[in-house]
Amino acid sequence: MGTDMINAAIFDMDGTLVDTERLGIKAWKAGAAELGFAIDDALIHQFIGRTLPDVMGILEEHYDSCETAEAIYRRHREIRDEMVKTDLELKAGAAECLDELLAAGYHVGLATSSRHVTAERNLKMVGLFDKFETVTCGDDVAHGKPDPEMYLLACERAGFAPEECAVVEDSRNGCVSGITAGCHVFAVPDIVPLPQDVVDGCEAVLDTLFDLTAAVKAVC
């Protein structure tokens, strides 16, 4: 890698590589409605970038019922899993930037709040899973994003210090996780705009993943 400061690129999945967040919003709303409950965008947006235990905690607090939270989650998951089979799409530039980074000699890793079984299924469906040299998932950590644990573990598995790693994220929680871990964070915002303090902590905020490789190479 010569004198390049960045030697590894570690990617979030949902909303960054695959367009799962929009499917998730539809599934949450449909699942809750079937069970006679309302769920609004503001609540769903709190789930973005979170591990399953964190999501369940938010749901239980909102509905003041463990049973209601579990029922809504189960139905949402069933609906979402059916949507994924036919409607899952890549984010613009996802495949291209992974190939460019690998060809340029960067280590490419995954760090997603989703469970391993979900990440493997979704990424295999769109032909990306085998491109990742290391994989870190929500069920590998005790504390999900925005805690830095996931990116610290992902950097360790990649074999590089955080300051040698680029983190590629779409959400506030993911960006904060990468920033706090000490990585170079490249944001490609998806559904929810990033607050200014998070933008200020990022190396760059990009329009699409087509812009990523050049931005990573520019850090030296």
mmCIF file of N, CA and C in Angstrom, residues 13 16 19 30 53 56 58 66 69 100 103 121 124 127 132 143 159 190 194 205:
data_model
loop_
_atom_site.group_PDB
_atom_site.id
_atom_site.type_symbol
_atom_site.label_atom_id
_atom_site.label_comp_id
_atom_site.label_asym_id
_atom_site.label_seq_id
_atom_site.Cartn_x
_atom_site.Cartn_y
_atom_site.Cartn_z
ATOM 1 N N MET A 13 -23.581 -2.568 6.242
ATOM 2 C CA MET A 13 -24.374 -3.222 5.202
ATOM 3 C C MET A 13 -25.687 -2.494 4.921
ATOM 4 N N THR A 16 -26.116 1.069 3.415
ATOM 5 C CA THR A 16 -24.827 1.458 2.834
ATOM 6 C C THR A 16 -24.545 0.658 1.567
ATOM 7 N N ASP A 19 -30.104 -1.769 -0.092
ATOM 8 C CA ASP A 19 -31.187 -0.835 0.225
ATOM 9 C C ASP A 19 -32.254 -1.522 1.076
ATOM 10 N N ALA A 30 -46.291 -2.355 8.118
ATOM 11 C CA ALA A 30 -47.272 -3.387 7.773
ATOM 12 C C ALA A 30 -47.481 -4.352 8.927
ATOM 13 N N PRO A 53 -30.919 -6.635 20.002
ATOM 14 C CA PRO A 53 -31.270 -6.340 21.405
ATOM 15 C C PRO A 53 -31.597 -4.869 21.635
ATOM 16 N N MET A 56 -35.095 -4.185 20.225
ATOM 17 C CA MET A 56 -36.130 -4.729 21.094
ATOM 18 C C MET A 56 -36.306 -3.870 22.343
ATOM 19 N N ILE A 58 -35.859 -0.627 22.543
ATOM 20 C CA ILE A 58 -36.585 0.576 22.123
ATOM 21 C C ILE A 58 -38.069 0.264 21.965
ATOM 22 N N CYS A 66 -43.326 -6.219 26.637
ATOM 23 C CA CYS A 66 -42.406 -7.140 25.976
ATOM 24 C C CYS A 66 -43.141 -7.979 24.932
ATOM 25 N N ALA A 69 -43.895 -5.900 21.775
ATOM 26 C CA ALA A 69 -42.658 -5.682 21.031
ATOM 27 C C ALA A 69 -42.248 -6.933 20.263
ATOM 28 N N GLU A 100 -13.001 -2.128 -6.879
ATOM 29 C CA GLU A 100 -11.898 -1.167 -7.029
ATOM 30 C C GLU A 100 -10.955 -1.223 -5.835
ATOM 31 N N ALA A 103 -8.952 -4.480 -5.868
ATOM 32 C CA ALA A 103 -7.933 -4.437 -6.924
ATOM 33 C C ALA A 103 -6.765 -3.540 -6.540
ATOM 34 N N ARG A 121 -27.103 -14.094 4.149
ATOM 35 C CA ARG A 121 -28.214 -14.298 3.210
ATOM 36 C C ARG A 121 -28.365 -13.119 2.265
ATOM 37 N N LYS A 124 -25.249 -12.607 -0.099
ATOM 38 C CA LYS A 124 -25.150 -13.654 -1.120
ATOM 39 C C LYS A 124 -26.197 -13.458 -2.213
ATOM 40 N N GLY A 127 -24.728 -11.026 -4.514
ATOM 41 C CA GLY A 127 -23.414 -11.374 -5.040
ATOM 42 C C GLY A 127 -22.233 -10.662 -4.409
ATOM 43 N N PHE A 132 -15.851 -10.018 0.884
ATOM 44 C CA PHE A 132 -15.360 -9.560 2.178
ATOM 45 C C PHE A 132 -14.353 -10.542 2.763
ATOM 46 N N HIS A 143 -22.047 -4.720 22.738
ATOM 47 C CA HIS A 143 -22.583 -3.367 22.629
ATOM 48 C C HIS A 143 -22.600 -2.956 21.161
ATOM 49 N N GLY A 159 -6.709 -6.805 11.069
ATOM 50 C CA GLY A 159 -5.274 -6.779 11.329
ATOM 51 C C GLY A 159 -4.656 -5.402 11.211
ATOM 52 N N ASP A 190 -28.230 7.889 3.889
ATOM 53 C CA ASP A 190 -29.328 7.165 3.238
ATOM 54 C C ASP A 190 -30.653 7.856 3.538
ATOM 55 N N LEU A 194 -27.582 13.296 8.288
ATOM 56 C CA LEU A 194 -26.669 13.269 9.421
ATOM 57 C C LEU A 194 -26.651 14.624 10.119
ATOM 58 N N VAL A 205 -18.211 13.266 3.385
ATOM 59 C CA VAL A 205 -19.599 12.873 3.171
ATOM 60 C C VAL A 205 -19.808 12.832 1.659
#
